[in-house]
């Protein structure tokens, strides 16, 4: 649905929309979160992240902030280990 809207809006600003729907290679740390997919569009990954947040009640209802204590730690631990190399 969202991808269709993005494609329909391509006439207005095609470069911006193209960057949202173009496939990009995911780093190894994000592949597990993306269901094992090695490529995904920015928009699809964004939708997957928000559905994960909503399904696991990670957003505070009063302040609309993400609860950092419940983040998927495998993503953050691997990325911090990669940064120290």
N, CA, C and O atoms as a Maestro MAE file, in Angstrom:
{
 s_m_m2io_version
 :::
 2.0.0
}

f_m_ct {
 s_m_title
 :::
 protein
 m_atom[340] {
  # First column is atom index #
  i_m_mmod_type
  r_m_x_coord
  r_m_y_coord
  r_m_z_coord
  i_m_residue_number
  s_m_chain_name
  s_m_pdb_residue_name
  s_m_pdb_atom_name
  i_m_atomic_number
  :::
  1 25 0.823 -1.188 0.000 1 A "UNK " " N  " 7
  2 3 0.000 0.000 0.000 1 A "UNK " " CA " 6
  3 2 0.866 1.250 0.000 1 A "UNK " " C  " 6
  4 15 0.683 2.141 -0.830 1 A "UNK " " O  " 8
  5 25 1.810 1.314 0.932 2 A "UNK " " N  " 7
  6 3 2.680 2.480 1.016 2 A "UNK " " CA " 6
  7 2 3.582 2.552 -0.207 2 A "UNK " " C  " 6
  8 15 3.843 3.636 -0.727 2 A "UNK " " O  " 8
  9 25 4.059 1.397 -0.668 3 A "UNK " " N  " 7
  10 3 4.906 1.387 -1.856 3 A "UNK " " CA " 6
  11 2 4.142 1.869 -3.082 3 A "UNK " " C  " 6
  12 15 4.716 2.519 -3.956 3 A "UNK " " O  " 8
  13 25 2.871 1.559 -3.153 4 A "UNK " " N  " 7
  14 3 2.058 2.035 -4.276 4 A "UNK " " CA " 6
  15 2 1.921 3.544 -4.234 4 A "UNK " " C  " 6
  16 15 2.003 4.209 -5.267 4 A "UNK " " O  " 8
  17 25 1.711 4.091 -3.034 5 A "UNK " " N  " 7
  18 3 1.621 5.550 -2.903 5 A "UNK " " CA " 6
  19 2 2.940 6.199 -3.291 5 A "UNK " " C  " 6
  20 15 2.957 7.232 -3.960 5 A "UNK " " O  " 8
  21 25 4.035 5.597 -2.873 6 A "UNK " " N  " 7
  22 3 5.350 6.138 -3.207 6 A "UNK " " CA " 6
  23 2 5.570 6.101 -4.713 6 A "UNK " " C  " 6
  24 15 6.103 7.048 -5.290 6 A "UNK " " O  " 8
  25 25 5.164 5.019 -5.343 7 A "UNK " " N  " 7
  26 3 5.316 4.910 -6.789 7 A "UNK " " CA " 6
  27 2 4.428 5.922 -7.505 7 A "UNK " " C  " 6
  28 15 4.826 6.478 -8.528 7 A "UNK " " O  " 8
  29 25 3.232 6.166 -6.981 8 A "UNK " " N  " 7
  30 3 2.329 7.138 -7.581 8 A "UNK " " CA " 6
  31 2 2.876 8.553 -7.445 8 A "UNK " " C  " 6
  32 15 2.648 9.396 -8.312 8 A "UNK " " O  " 8
  33 25 3.595 8.814 -6.359 9 A "UNK " " N  " 7
  34 3 4.164 10.136 -6.128 9 A "UNK " " CA " 6
  35 2 5.470 10.339 -6.882 9 A "UNK " " C  " 6
  36 15 6.056 11.419 -6.819 9 A "UNK " " O  " 8
  37 25 5.927 9.331 -7.584 10 A "UNK " " N  " 7
  38 3 7.208 9.412 -8.286 10 A "UNK " " CA " 6
  39 2 7.228 10.521 -9.324 10 A "UNK " " C  " 6
  40 15 8.295 11.042 -9.650 10 A "UNK " " O  " 8
  41 25 6.083 10.886 -9.839 11 A "UNK " " N  " 7
  42 3 6.027 11.972 -10.807 11 A "UNK " " CA " 6
  43 2 6.372 13.306 -10.187 11 A "UNK " " C  " 6
  44 15 6.892 14.185 -10.874 11 A "UNK " " O  " 8
  45 25 6.097 13.483 -8.898 12 A "UNK " " N  " 7
  46 3 6.361 14.746 -8.218 12 A "UNK " " CA " 6
  47 2 7.848 14.937 -7.937 12 A "UNK " " C  " 6
  48 15 8.406 15.984 -8.264 12 A "UNK " " O  " 8
  49 25 8.485 13.961 -7.347 13 A "UNK " " N  " 7
  50 3 9.914 14.049 -7.014 13 A "UNK " " CA " 6
  51 2 10.530 12.660 -7.141 13 A "UNK " " C  " 6
  52 15 10.703 11.966 -6.140 13 A "UNK " " O  " 8
  53 25 10.860 12.254 -8.351 14 A "UNK " " N  " 7
  54 3 11.295 10.869 -8.587 14 A "UNK " " CA " 6
  55 2 12.579 10.474 -7.872 14 A "UNK " " C  " 6
  56 15 12.727 9.312 -7.495 14 A "UNK " " O  " 8
  57 25 13.514 11.402 -7.673 15 A "UNK " " N  " 7
  58 3 14.770 11.034 -7.018 15 A "UNK " " CA " 6
  59 2 14.550 10.671 -5.557 15 A "UNK " " C  " 6
  60 15 15.147 9.716 -5.061 15 A "UNK " " O  " 8
  61 25 13.702 11.421 -4.865 16 A "UNK " " N  " 7
  62 3 13.437 11.136 -3.452 16 A "UNK " " CA " 6
  63 2 12.715 9.806 -3.295 16 A "UNK " " C  " 6
  64 15 13.046 9.017 -2.410 16 A "UNK " " O  " 8
  65 25 11.746 9.561 -4.135 17 A "UNK " " N  " 7
  66 3 10.984 8.318 -4.057 17 A "UNK " " CA " 6
  67 2 11.861 7.137 -4.446 17 A "UNK " " C  " 6
  68 15 11.763 6.069 -3.843 17 A "UNK " " O  " 8
  69 25 12.703 7.314 -5.431 18 A "UNK " " N  " 7
  70 3 13.572 6.225 -5.876 18 A "UNK " " CA " 6
  71 2 14.494 5.774 -4.756 18 A "UNK " " C  " 6
  72 15 14.764 4.580 -4.626 18 A "UNK " " O  " 8
  73 25 14.978 6.698 -3.951 19 A "UNK " " N  " 7
  74 3 15.852 6.323 -2.842 19 A "UNK " " CA " 6
  75 2 15.093 5.530 -1.781 19 A "UNK " " C  " 6
  76 15 15.688 4.700 -1.094 19 A "UNK " " O  " 8
  77 25 13.813 5.767 -1.640 20 A "UNK " " N  " 7
  78 3 13.016 5.026 -0.659 20 A "UNK " " CA " 6
  79 2 12.705 3.609 -1.112 20 A "UNK " " C  " 6
  80 15 12.643 2.696 -0.290 20 A "UNK " " O  " 8
  81 25 12.511 3.419 -2.399 21 A "UNK " " N  " 7
  82 3 12.079 2.108 -2.884 21 A "UNK " " CA " 6
  83 2 13.195 1.284 -3.514 21 A "UNK " " C  " 6
  84 15 12.985 0.109 -3.813 21 A "UNK " " O  " 8
  85 25 14.381 1.866 -3.727 22 A "UNK " " N  " 7
  86 3 15.508 1.099 -4.258 22 A "UNK " " CA " 6
  87 2 15.988 0.092 -3.229 22 A "UNK " " C  " 6
  88 15 16.000 0.371 -2.030 22 A "UNK " " O  " 8
  89 25 16.383 -1.076 -3.702 23 A "UNK " " N  " 7
  90 3 16.920 -2.103 -2.810 23 A "UNK " " CA " 6
  91 2 18.343 -1.749 -2.402 23 A "UNK " " C  " 6
  92 15 19.146 -1.298 -3.218 23 A "UNK " " O  " 8
  93 25 18.637 -1.962 -1.133 24 A "UNK " " N  " 7
  94 3 19.990 -1.760 -0.614 24 A "UNK " " CA " 6
  95 2 20.421 -3.039 0.091 24 A "UNK " " C  " 6
  96 15 19.583 -3.798 0.577 24 A "UNK " " O  " 8
  97 25 21.717 -3.274 0.145 25 A "UNK " " N  " 7
  98 3 22.257 -4.427 0.858 25 A "UNK " " CA " 6
  99 2 22.238 -4.141 2.349 25 A "UNK " " C  " 6
  100 15 22.688 -3.084 2.792 25 A "UNK " " O  " 8
  101 25 21.720 -5.078 3.116 26 A "UNK " " N  " 7
  102 3 21.658 -4.911 4.566 26 A "UNK " " CA " 6
  103 2 22.927 -5.441 5.216 26 A "UNK " " C  " 6
  104 15 23.441 -6.482 4.808 26 A "UNK " " O  " 8
  105 25 23.441 -4.736 6.225 27 A "UNK " " N  " 7
  106 3 24.576 -5.269 6.980 27 A "UNK " " CA " 6
  107 2 24.176 -6.567 7.686 27 A "UNK " " C  " 6
  108 15 22.994 -6.815 7.927 27 A "UNK " " O  " 8
  109 25 25.146 -7.368 8.003 28 A "UNK " " N  " 7
  110 3 24.897 -8.664 8.634 28 A "UNK " " CA " 6
  111 2 24.090 -8.516 9.913 28 A "UNK " " C  " 6
  112 15 23.230 -9.349 10.201 28 A "UNK " " O  " 8
  113 25 24.357 -7.465 10.685 29 A "UNK " " N  " 7
  114 3 23.657 -7.265 11.951 29 A "UNK " " CA " 6
  115 2 22.162 -7.034 11.750 29 A "UNK " " C  " 6
  116 15 21.367 -7.367 12.629 29 A "UNK " " O  " 8
  117 25 21.769 -6.474 10.614 30 A "UNK " " N  " 7
  118 3 20.360 -6.179 10.369 30 A "UNK " " CA " 6
  119 2 19.629 -7.297 9.630 30 A "UNK " " C  " 6
  120 15 18.399 -7.300 9.586 30 A "UNK " " O  " 8
  121 25 20.353 -8.231 9.059 31 A "UNK " " N  " 7
  122 3 19.706 -9.302 8.291 31 A "UNK " " CA " 6
  123 2 18.816 -10.175 9.155 31 A "UNK " " C  " 6
  124 15 17.739 -10.581 8.716 31 A "UNK " " O  " 8
  125 25 19.243 -10.472 10.372 32 A "UNK " " N  " 7
  126 3 18.422 -11.291 11.270 32 A "UNK " " CA " 6
  127 2 17.116 -10.572 11.592 32 A "UNK " " C  " 6
  128 15 16.051 -11.188 11.628 32 A "UNK " " O  " 8
  129 25 17.205 -9.276 11.824 33 A "UNK " " N  " 7
  130 3 16.014 -8.486 12.121 33 A "UNK " " CA " 6
  131 2 15.090 -8.405 10.902 33 A "UNK " " C  " 6
  132 15 13.871 -8.327 11.051 33 A "UNK " " O  " 8
  133 25 15.661 -8.425 9.718 34 A "UNK " " N  " 7
  134 3 14.886 -8.317 8.484 34 A "UNK " " CA " 6
  135 2 14.385 -9.667 7.991 34 A "UNK " " C  " 6
  136 15 13.956 -9.783 6.843 34 A "UNK " " O  " 8
  137 25 14.433 -10.677 8.830 35 A "UNK " " N  " 7
  138 3 13.929 -11.989 8.448 35 A "UNK " " CA " 6
  139 2 14.863 -12.752 7.528 35 A "UNK " " C  " 6
  140 15 14.419 -13.598 6.752 35 A "UNK " " O  " 8
  141 25 16.154 -12.461 7.609 36 A "UNK " " N  " 7
  142 3 17.130 -13.174 6.806 36 A "UNK " " CA " 6
  143 2 17.330 -12.620 5.411 36 A "UNK " " C  " 6
  144 15 18.123 -13.161 4.641 36 A "UNK " " O  " 8
  145 25 16.630 -11.557 5.072 37 A "UNK " " N  " 7
  146 3 16.776 -10.971 3.739 37 A "UNK " " CA " 6
  147 2 18.087 -10.198 3.659 37 A "UNK " " C  " 6
  148 15 18.461 -9.502 4.603 37 A "UNK " " O  " 8
  149 25 18.775 -10.322 2.545 38 A "UNK " " N  " 7
  150 3 20.040 -9.610 2.383 38 A "UNK " " CA " 6
  151 2 19.840 -8.243 1.743 38 A "UNK " " C  " 6
  152 15 20.710 -7.378 1.846 38 A "UNK " " O  " 8
  153 25 18.700 -8.038 1.080 39 A "UNK " " N  " 7
  154 3 18.380 -6.748 0.470 39 A "UNK " " CA " 6
  155 2 16.963 -6.353 0.830 39 A "UNK " " C  " 6
  156 15 16.076 -7.198 0.949 39 A "UNK " " O  " 8
  157 25 16.763 -5.056 1.002 40 A "UNK " " N  " 7
  158 3 15.436 -4.545 1.323 40 A "UNK " " CA " 6
  159 2 15.428 -3.048 1.020 40 A "UNK " " C  " 6
  160 15 16.467 -2.394 1.109 40 A "UNK " " O  " 8
  161 25 14.283 -2.511 0.669 41 A "UNK " " N  " 7
  162 3 14.199 -1.069 0.440 41 A "UNK " " CA " 6
  163 2 14.174 -0.344 1.782 41 A "UNK " " C  " 6
  164 15 13.823 -0.919 2.812 41 A "UNK " " O  " 8
  165 25 14.553 0.925 1.746 42 A "UNK " " N  " 7
  166 3 14.535 1.728 2.967 42 A "UNK " " CA " 6
  167 2 13.126 1.770 3.553 42 A "UNK " " C  " 6
  168 15 12.936 1.653 4.764 42 A "UNK " " O  " 8
  169 25 12.156 1.939 2.680 43 A "UNK " " N  " 7
  170 3 10.770 2.041 3.123 43 A "UNK " " CA " 6
  171 2 10.279 0.739 3.747 43 A "UNK " " C  " 6
  172 15 9.615 0.764 4.783 43 A "UNK " " O  " 8
  173 25 10.596 -0.386 3.136 44 A "UNK " " N  " 7
  174 3 10.183 -1.679 3.687 44 A "UNK " " CA " 6
  175 2 10.824 -1.934 5.040 44 A "UNK " " C  " 6
  176 15 10.176 -2.448 5.952 44 A "UNK " " O  " 8
  177 25 12.107 -1.571 5.173 45 A "UNK " " N  " 7
  178 3 12.784 -1.778 6.453 45 A "UNK " " CA " 6
  179 2 12.188 -0.872 7.524 45 A "UNK " " C  " 6
  180 15 12.006 -1.298 8.665 45 A "UNK " " O  " 8
  181 25 11.885 0.368 7.170 46 A "UNK " " N  " 7
  182 3 11.255 1.303 8.099 46 A "UNK " " CA " 6
  183 2 9.914 0.758 8.587 46 A "UNK " " C  " 6
  184 15 9.608 0.829 9.778 46 A "UNK " " O  " 8
  185 25 9.117 0.215 7.671 47 A "UNK " " N  " 7
  186 3 7.822 -0.356 8.050 47 A "UNK " " CA " 6
  187 2 7.993 -1.573 8.950 47 A "UNK " " C  " 6
  188 15 7.204 -1.776 9.873 47 A "UNK " " O  " 8
  189 25 9.021 -2.388 8.692 48 A "UNK " " N  " 7
  190 3 9.285 -3.561 9.528 48 A "UNK " " CA " 6
  191 2 9.678 -3.140 10.946 48 A "UNK " " C  " 6
  192 15 9.246 -3.753 11.922 48 A "UNK " " O  " 8
  193 25 10.494 -2.094 11.052 49 A "UNK " " N  " 7
  194 3 10.906 -1.605 12.373 49 A "UNK " " CA " 6
  195 2 9.697 -1.103 13.147 49 A "UNK " " C  " 6
  196 15 9.537 -1.436 14.322 49 A "UNK " " O  " 8
  197 25 8.839 -0.302 12.505 50 A "UNK " " N  " 7
  198 3 7.674 0.218 13.217 50 A "UNK " " CA " 6
  199 2 6.676 -0.879 13.573 50 A "UNK " " C  " 6
  200 15 6.044 -0.808 14.627 50 A "UNK " " O  " 8
  201 25 6.520 -1.877 12.734 51 A "UNK " " N  " 7
  202 3 5.616 -2.973 13.105 51 A "UNK " " CA " 6
  203 2 6.188 -3.751 14.283 51 A "UNK " " C  " 6
  204 15 5.432 -4.214 15.136 51 A "UNK " " O  " 8
  205 25 7.519 -3.904 14.348 52 A "UNK " " N  " 7
  206 3 8.160 -4.556 15.501 52 A "UNK " " CA " 6
  207 2 7.916 -3.741 16.769 52 A "UNK " " C  " 6
  208 15 7.620 -4.300 17.825 52 A "UNK " " O  " 8
  209 25 8.041 -2.430 16.661 53 A "UNK " " N  " 7
  210 3 7.814 -1.559 17.822 53 A "UNK " " CA " 6
  211 2 6.368 -1.679 18.295 53 A "UNK " " C  " 6
  212 15 6.116 -1.815 19.493 53 A "UNK " " O  " 8
  213 25 5.430 -1.630 17.375 54 A "UNK " " N  " 7
  214 3 4.006 -1.715 17.738 54 A "UNK " " CA " 6
  215 2 3.639 -3.092 18.290 54 A "UNK " " C  " 6
  216 15 2.917 -3.180 19.284 54 A "UNK " " O  " 8
  217 25 4.122 -4.165 17.665 55 A "UNK " " N  " 7
  218 3 3.778 -5.526 18.091 55 A "UNK " " CA " 6
  219 2 4.333 -5.873 19.459 55 A "UNK " " C  " 6
  220 15 3.744 -6.680 20.178 55 A "UNK " " O  " 8
  221 25 5.453 -5.280 19.829 56 A "UNK " " N  " 7
  222 3 6.093 -5.585 21.106 56 A "UNK " " CA " 6
  223 2 5.887 -4.499 22.154 56 A "UNK " " C  " 6
  224 15 6.558 -4.495 23.186 56 A "UNK " " O  " 8
  225 25 4.968 -3.584 21.896 57 A "UNK " " N  " 7
  226 3 4.639 -2.495 22.827 57 A "UNK " " CA " 6
  227 2 5.892 -1.775 23.322 57 A "UNK " " C  " 6
  228 15 6.082 -1.609 24.527 57 A "UNK " " O  " 8
  229 25 6.732 -1.352 22.404 58 A "UNK " " N  " 7
  230 3 7.972 -0.675 22.756 58 A "UNK " " CA " 6
  231 2 7.842 0.844 22.771 58 A "UNK " " C  " 6
  232 15 8.815 1.548 23.040 58 A "UNK " " O  " 8
  233 25 6.654 1.348 22.487 59 A "UNK " " N  " 7
  234 3 6.450 2.787 22.461 59 A "UNK " " CA " 6
  235 2 5.625 3.192 23.667 59 A "UNK " " C  " 6
  236 15 4.564 2.626 23.929 59 A "UNK " " O  " 8
  237 25 6.126 4.184 24.401 60 A "UNK " " N  " 7
  238 3 5.384 4.674 25.560 60 A "UNK " " CA " 6
  239 2 4.165 5.438 25.066 60 A "UNK " " C  " 6
  240 15 4.278 6.289 24.184 60 A "UNK " " O  " 8
  241 25 3.011 5.141 25.623 61 A "UNK " " N  " 7
  242 3 1.780 5.755 25.141 61 A "UNK " " CA " 6
  243 2 1.677 7.232 25.508 61 A "UNK " " C  " 6
  244 15 1.044 8.003 24.787 61 A "UNK " " O  " 8
  245 25 2.287 7.635 26.614 62 A "UNK " " N  " 7
  246 3 2.181 9.032 27.041 62 A "UNK " " CA " 6
  247 2 3.151 9.945 26.297 62 A "UNK " " C  " 6
  248 15 2.785 11.057 25.916 62 A "UNK " " O  " 8
  249 25 4.364 9.493 26.091 63 A "UNK " " N  " 7
  250 3 5.391 10.372 25.545 63 A "UNK " " CA " 6
  251 2 5.771 10.034 24.107 63 A "UNK " " C  " 6
  252 15 6.523 10.781 23.482 63 A "UNK " " O  " 8
  253 25 5.275 8.941 23.578 64 A "UNK " " N  " 7
  254 3 5.552 8.490 22.220 64 A "UNK " " CA " 6
  255 2 7.046 8.266 21.989 64 A "UNK " " C  " 6
  256 15 7.554 8.476 20.888 64 A "UNK " " O  " 8
  257 25 7.735 7.839 23.036 65 A "UNK " " N  " 7
  258 3 9.156 7.540 22.916 65 A "UNK " " CA " 6
  259 2 9.354 6.029 22.894 65 A "UNK " " C  " 6
  260 15 8.530 5.273 23.410 65 A "UNK " " O  " 8
  261 25 10.441 5.608 22.299 66 A "UNK " " N  " 7
  262 3 10.776 4.190 22.233 66 A "UNK " " CA " 6
  263 2 11.452 3.796 23.536 66 A "UNK " " C  " 6
  264 15 12.337 4.504 24.017 66 A "UNK " " O  " 8
  265 25 11.041 2.673 24.107 67 A "UNK " " N  " 7
  266 3 11.642 2.188 25.344 67 A "UNK " " CA " 6
  267 2 12.961 1.512 25.002 67 A "UNK " " C  " 6
  268 15 12.982 0.421 24.433 67 A "UNK " " O  " 8
  269 25 14.050 2.161 25.350 68 A "UNK " " N  " 7
  270 3 15.383 1.690 24.954 68 A "UNK " " CA " 6
  271 2 15.743 0.357 25.593 68 A "UNK " " C  " 6
  272 15 16.530 -0.395 25.018 68 A "UNK " " O  " 8
  273 25 15.199 0.040 26.756 69 A "UNK " " N  " 7
  274 3 15.557 -1.198 27.451 69 A "UNK " " CA " 6
  275 2 15.065 -2.433 26.703 69 A "UNK " " C  " 6
  276 15 15.573 -3.528 26.942 69 A "UNK " " O  " 8
  277 25 14.103 -2.290 25.814 70 A "UNK " " N  " 7
  278 3 13.528 -3.438 25.123 70 A "UNK " " CA " 6
  279 2 13.956 -3.519 23.657 70 A "UNK " " C  " 6
  280 15 13.320 -4.220 22.870 70 A "UNK " " O  " 8
  281 25 15.020 -2.816 23.283 71 A "UNK " " N  " 7
  282 3 15.506 -2.854 21.900 71 A "UNK " " CA " 6
  283 2 16.038 -4.247 21.565 71 A "UNK " " C  " 6
  284 15 16.446 -4.981 22.465 71 A "UNK " " O  " 8
  285 25 16.039 -4.615 20.301 72 A "UNK " " N  " 7
  286 3 16.674 -5.887 19.931 72 A "UNK " " CA " 6
  287 2 18.188 -5.763 20.091 72 A "UNK " " C  " 6
  288 15 18.861 -5.162 19.254 72 A "UNK " " O  " 8
  289 25 18.717 -6.335 21.169 73 A "UNK " " N  " 7
  290 3 20.119 -6.134 21.534 73 A "UNK " " CA " 6
  291 2 21.101 -6.721 20.542 73 A "UNK " " C  " 6
  292 15 22.232 -6.244 20.450 73 A "UNK " " O  " 8
  293 25 20.702 -7.751 19.789 74 A "UNK " " N  " 7
  294 3 21.664 -8.357 18.870 74 A "UNK " " CA " 6
  295 2 22.107 -7.364 17.808 74 A "UNK " " C  " 6
  296 15 23.215 -7.482 17.285 74 A "UNK " " O  " 8
  297 25 21.275 -6.396 17.480 75 A "UNK " " N  " 7
  298 3 21.663 -5.383 16.499 75 A "UNK " " CA " 6
  299 2 22.691 -4.437 17.111 75 A "UNK " " C  " 6
  300 15 23.707 -4.131 16.485 75 A "UNK " " O  " 8
  301 25 22.432 -3.980 18.317 76 A "UNK " " N  " 7
  302 3 23.284 -2.961 18.915 76 A "UNK " " CA " 6
  303 2 24.607 -3.526 19.402 76 A "UNK " " C  " 6
  304 15 25.628 -2.844 19.317 76 A "UNK " " O  " 8
  305 25 24.617 -4.746 19.907 77 A "UNK " " N  " 7
  306 3 25.870 -5.328 20.372 77 A "UNK " " CA " 6
  307 2 26.812 -5.605 19.210 77 A "UNK " " C  " 6
  308 15 28.017 -5.387 19.333 77 A "UNK " " O  " 8
  309 25 26.298 -6.073 18.102 78 A "UNK " " N  " 7
  310 3 27.159 -6.356 16.958 78 A "UNK " " CA " 6
  311 2 27.685 -5.073 16.345 78 A "UNK " " C  " 6
  312 15 28.851 -5.007 15.958 78 A "UNK " " O  " 8
  313 25 26.841 -4.046 16.250 79 A "UNK " " N  " 7
  314 3 27.304 -2.809 15.634 79 A "UNK " " CA " 6
  315 2 28.339 -2.115 16.506 79 A "UNK " " C  " 6
  316 15 29.253 -1.485 15.974 79 A "UNK " " O  " 8
  317 25 28.227 -2.210 17.833 80 A "UNK " " N  " 7
  318 3 29.230 -1.600 18.696 80 A "UNK " " CA " 6
  319 2 30.529 -2.392 18.644 80 A "UNK " " C  " 6
  320 15 31.609 -1.813 18.770 80 A "UNK " " O  " 8
  321 25 30.442 -3.701 18.462 81 A "UNK " " N  " 7
  322 3 31.647 -4.518 18.333 81 A "UNK " " CA " 6
  323 2 32.342 -4.220 17.012 81 A "UNK " " C  " 6
  324 15 33.571 -4.219 16.944 81 A "UNK " " O  " 8
  325 25 31.568 -3.967 15.965 82 A "UNK " " N  " 7
  326 3 32.150 -3.652 14.674 82 A "UNK " " CA " 6
  327 2 32.824 -2.286 14.704 82 A "UNK " " C  " 6
  328 15 33.825 -2.078 14.019 82 A "UNK " " O  " 8
  329 25 32.291 -1.356 15.487 83 A "UNK " " N  " 7
  330 3 32.866 -0.018 15.571 83 A "UNK " " CA " 6
  331 2 34.201 -0.031 16.294 83 A "UNK " " C  " 6
  332 15 35.054 0.814 16.024 83 A "UNK " " O  " 8
  333 25 34.399 -0.982 17.216 84 A "UNK " " N  " 7
  334 3 35.639 -1.025 17.981 84 A "UNK " " CA " 6
  335 2 36.774 -1.693 17.221 84 A "UNK " " C  " 6
  336 15 37.925 -1.619 17.651 84 A "UNK " " O  " 8
  337 25 36.471 -2.349 16.089 85 A "UNK " " N  " 7
  338 3 37.519 -3.037 15.313 85 A "UNK " " CA " 6
  339 2 38.372 -2.072 14.540 85 A "UNK " " C  " 6
  340 15 39.295 -2.487 13.839 85 A "UNK " " O  " 8
  :::
 }
 m_bond[339] {
  # First column is bond index #
  i_m_from
  i_m_to
  i_m_order
  :::
  1 1 2 1
  2 2 3 1
  3 3 4 2
  4 3 5 1
  5 5 6 1
  6 6 7 1
  7 7 8 2
  8 7 9 1
  9 9 10 1
  10 10 11 1
  11 11 12 2
  12 11 13 1
  13 13 14 1
  14 14 15 1
  15 15 16 2
  16 15 17 1
  17 17 18 1
  18 18 19 1
  19 19 20 2
  20 19 21 1
  21 21 22 1
  22 22 23 1
  23 23 24 2
  24 23 25 1
  25 25 26 1
  26 26 27 1
  27 27 28 2
  28 27 29 1
  29 29 30 1
  30 30 31 1
  31 31 32 2
  32 31 33 1
  33 33 34 1
  34 34 35 1
  35 35 36 2
  36 35 37 1
  37 37 38 1
  38 38 39 1
  39 39 40 2
  40 39 41 1
  41 41 42 1
  42 42 43 1
  43 43 44 2
  44 43 45 1
  45 45 46 1
  46 46 47 1
  47 47 48 2
  48 47 49 1
  49 49 50 1
  50 50 51 1
  51 51 52 2
  52 51 53 1
  53 53 54 1
  54 54 55 1
  55 55 56 2
  56 55 57 1
  57 57 58 1
  58 58 59 1
  59 59 60 2
  60 59 61 1
  61 61 62 1
  62 62 63 1
  63 63 64 2
  64 63 65 1
  65 65 66 1
  66 66 67 1
  67 67 68 2
  68 67 69 1
  69 69 70 1
  70 70 71 1
  71 71 72 2
  72 71 73 1
  73 73 74 1
  74 74 75 1
  75 75 76 2
  76 75 77 1
  77 77 78 1
  78 78 79 1
  79 79 80 2
  80 79 81 1
  81 81 82 1
  82 82 83 1
  83 83 84 2
  84 83 85 1
  85 85 86 1
  86 86 87 1
  87 87 88 2
  88 87 89 1
  89 89 90 1
  90 90 91 1
  91 91 92 2
  92 91 93 1
  93 93 94 1
  94 94 95 1
  95 95 96 2
  96 95 97 1
  97 97 98 1
  98 98 99 1
  99 99 100 2
  100 99 101 1
  101 101 102 1
  102 102 103 1
  103 103 104 2
  104 103 105 1
  105 105 106 1
  106 106 107 1
  107 107 108 2
  108 107 109 1
  109 109 110 1
  110 110 111 1
  111 111 112 2
  112 111 113 1
  113 113 114 1
  114 114 115 1
  115 115 116 2
  116 115 117 1
  117 117 118 1
  118 118 119 1
  119 119 120 2
  120 119 121 1
  121 121 122 1
  122 122 123 1
  123 123 124 2
  124 123 125 1
  125 125 126 1
  126 126 127 1
  127 127 128 2
  128 127 129 1
  129 129 130 1
  130 130 131 1
  131 131 132 2
  132 131 133 1
  133 133 134 1
  134 134 135 1
  135 135 136 2
  136 135 137 1
  137 137 138 1
  138 138 139 1
  139 139 140 2
  140 139 141 1
  141 141 142 1
  142 142 143 1
  143 143 144 2
  144 143 145 1
  145 145 146 1
  146 146 147 1
  147 147 148 2
  148 147 149 1
  149 149 150 1
  150 150 151 1
  151 151 152 2
  152 151 153 1
  153 153 154 1
  154 154 155 1
  155 155 156 2
  156 155 157 1
  157 157 158 1
  158 158 159 1
  159 159 160 2
  160 159 161 1
  161 161 162 1
  162 162 163 1
  163 163 164 2
  164 163 165 1
  165 165 166 1
  166 166 167 1
  167 167 168 2
  168 167 169 1
  169 169 170 1
  170 170 171 1
  171 171 172 2
  172 171 173 1
  173 173 174 1
  174 174 175 1
  175 175 176 2
  176 175 177 1
  177 177 178 1
  178 178 179 1
  179 179 180 2
  180 179 181 1
  181 181 182 1
  182 182 183 1
  183 183 184 2
  184 183 185 1
  185 185 186 1
  186 186 187 1
  187 187 188 2
  188 187 189 1
  189 189 190 1
  190 190 191 1
  191 191 192 2
  192 191 193 1
  193 193 194 1
  194 194 195 1
  195 195 196 2
  196 195 197 1
  197 197 198 1
  198 198 199 1
  199 199 200 2
  200 199 201 1
  201 201 202 1
  202 202 203 1
  203 203 204 2
  204 203 205 1
  205 205 206 1
  206 206 207 1
  207 207 208 2
  208 207 209 1
  209 209 210 1
  210 210 211 1
  211 211 212 2
  212 211 213 1
  213 213 214 1
  214 214 215 1
  215 215 216 2
  216 215 217 1
  217 217 218 1
  218 218 219 1
  219 219 220 2
  220 219 221 1
  221 221 222 1
  222 222 223 1
  223 223 224 2
  224 223 225 1
  225 225 226 1
  226 226 227 1
  227 227 228 2
  228 227 229 1
  229 229 230 1
  230 230 231 1
  231 231 232 2
  232 231 233 1
  233 233 234 1
  234 234 235 1
  235 235 236 2
  236 235 237 1
  237 237 238 1
  238 238 239 1
  239 239 240 2
  240 239 241 1
  241 241 242 1
  242 242 243 1
  243 243 244 2
  244 243 245 1
  245 245 246 1
  246 246 247 1
  247 247 248 2
  248 247 249 1
  249 249 250 1
  250 250 251 1
  251 251 252 2
  252 251 253 1
  253 253 254 1
  254 254 255 1
  255 255 256 2
  256 255 257 1
  257 257 258 1
  258 258 259 1
  259 259 260 2
  260 259 261 1
  261 261 262 1
  262 262 263 1
  263 263 264 2
  264 263 265 1
  265 265 266 1
  266 266 267 1
  267 267 268 2
  268 267 269 1
  269 269 270 1
  270 270 271 1
  271 271 272 2
  272 271 273 1
  273 273 274 1
  274 274 275 1
  275 275 276 2
  276 275 277 1
  277 277 278 1
  278 278 279 1
  279 279 280 2
  280 279 281 1
  281 281 282 1
  282 282 283 1
  283 283 284 2
  284 283 285 1
  285 285 286 1
  286 286 287 1
  287 287 288 2
  288 287 289 1
  289 289 290 1
  290 290 291 1
  291 291 292 2
  292 291 293 1
  293 293 294 1
  294 294 295 1
  295 295 296 2
  296 295 297 1
  297 297 298 1
  298 298 299 1
  299 299 300 2
  300 299 301 1
  301 301 302 1
  302 302 303 1
  303 303 304 2
  304 303 305 1
  305 305 306 1
  306 306 307 1
  307 307 308 2
  308 307 309 1
  309 309 310 1
  310 310 311 1
  311 311 312 2
  312 311 313 1
  313 313 314 1
  314 314 315 1
  315 315 316 2
  316 315 317 1
  317 317 318 1
  318 318 319 1
  319 319 320 2
  320 319 321 1
  321 321 322 1
  322 322 323 1
  323 323 324 2
  324 323 325 1
  325 325 326 1
  326 326 327 1
  327 327 328 2
  328 327 329 1
  329 329 330 1
  330 330 331 1
  331 331 332 2
  332 331 333 1
  333 333 334 1
  334 334 335 1
  335 335 336 2
  336 335 337 1
  337 337 338 1
  338 338 339 1
  339 339 340 2
  :::
 }
}
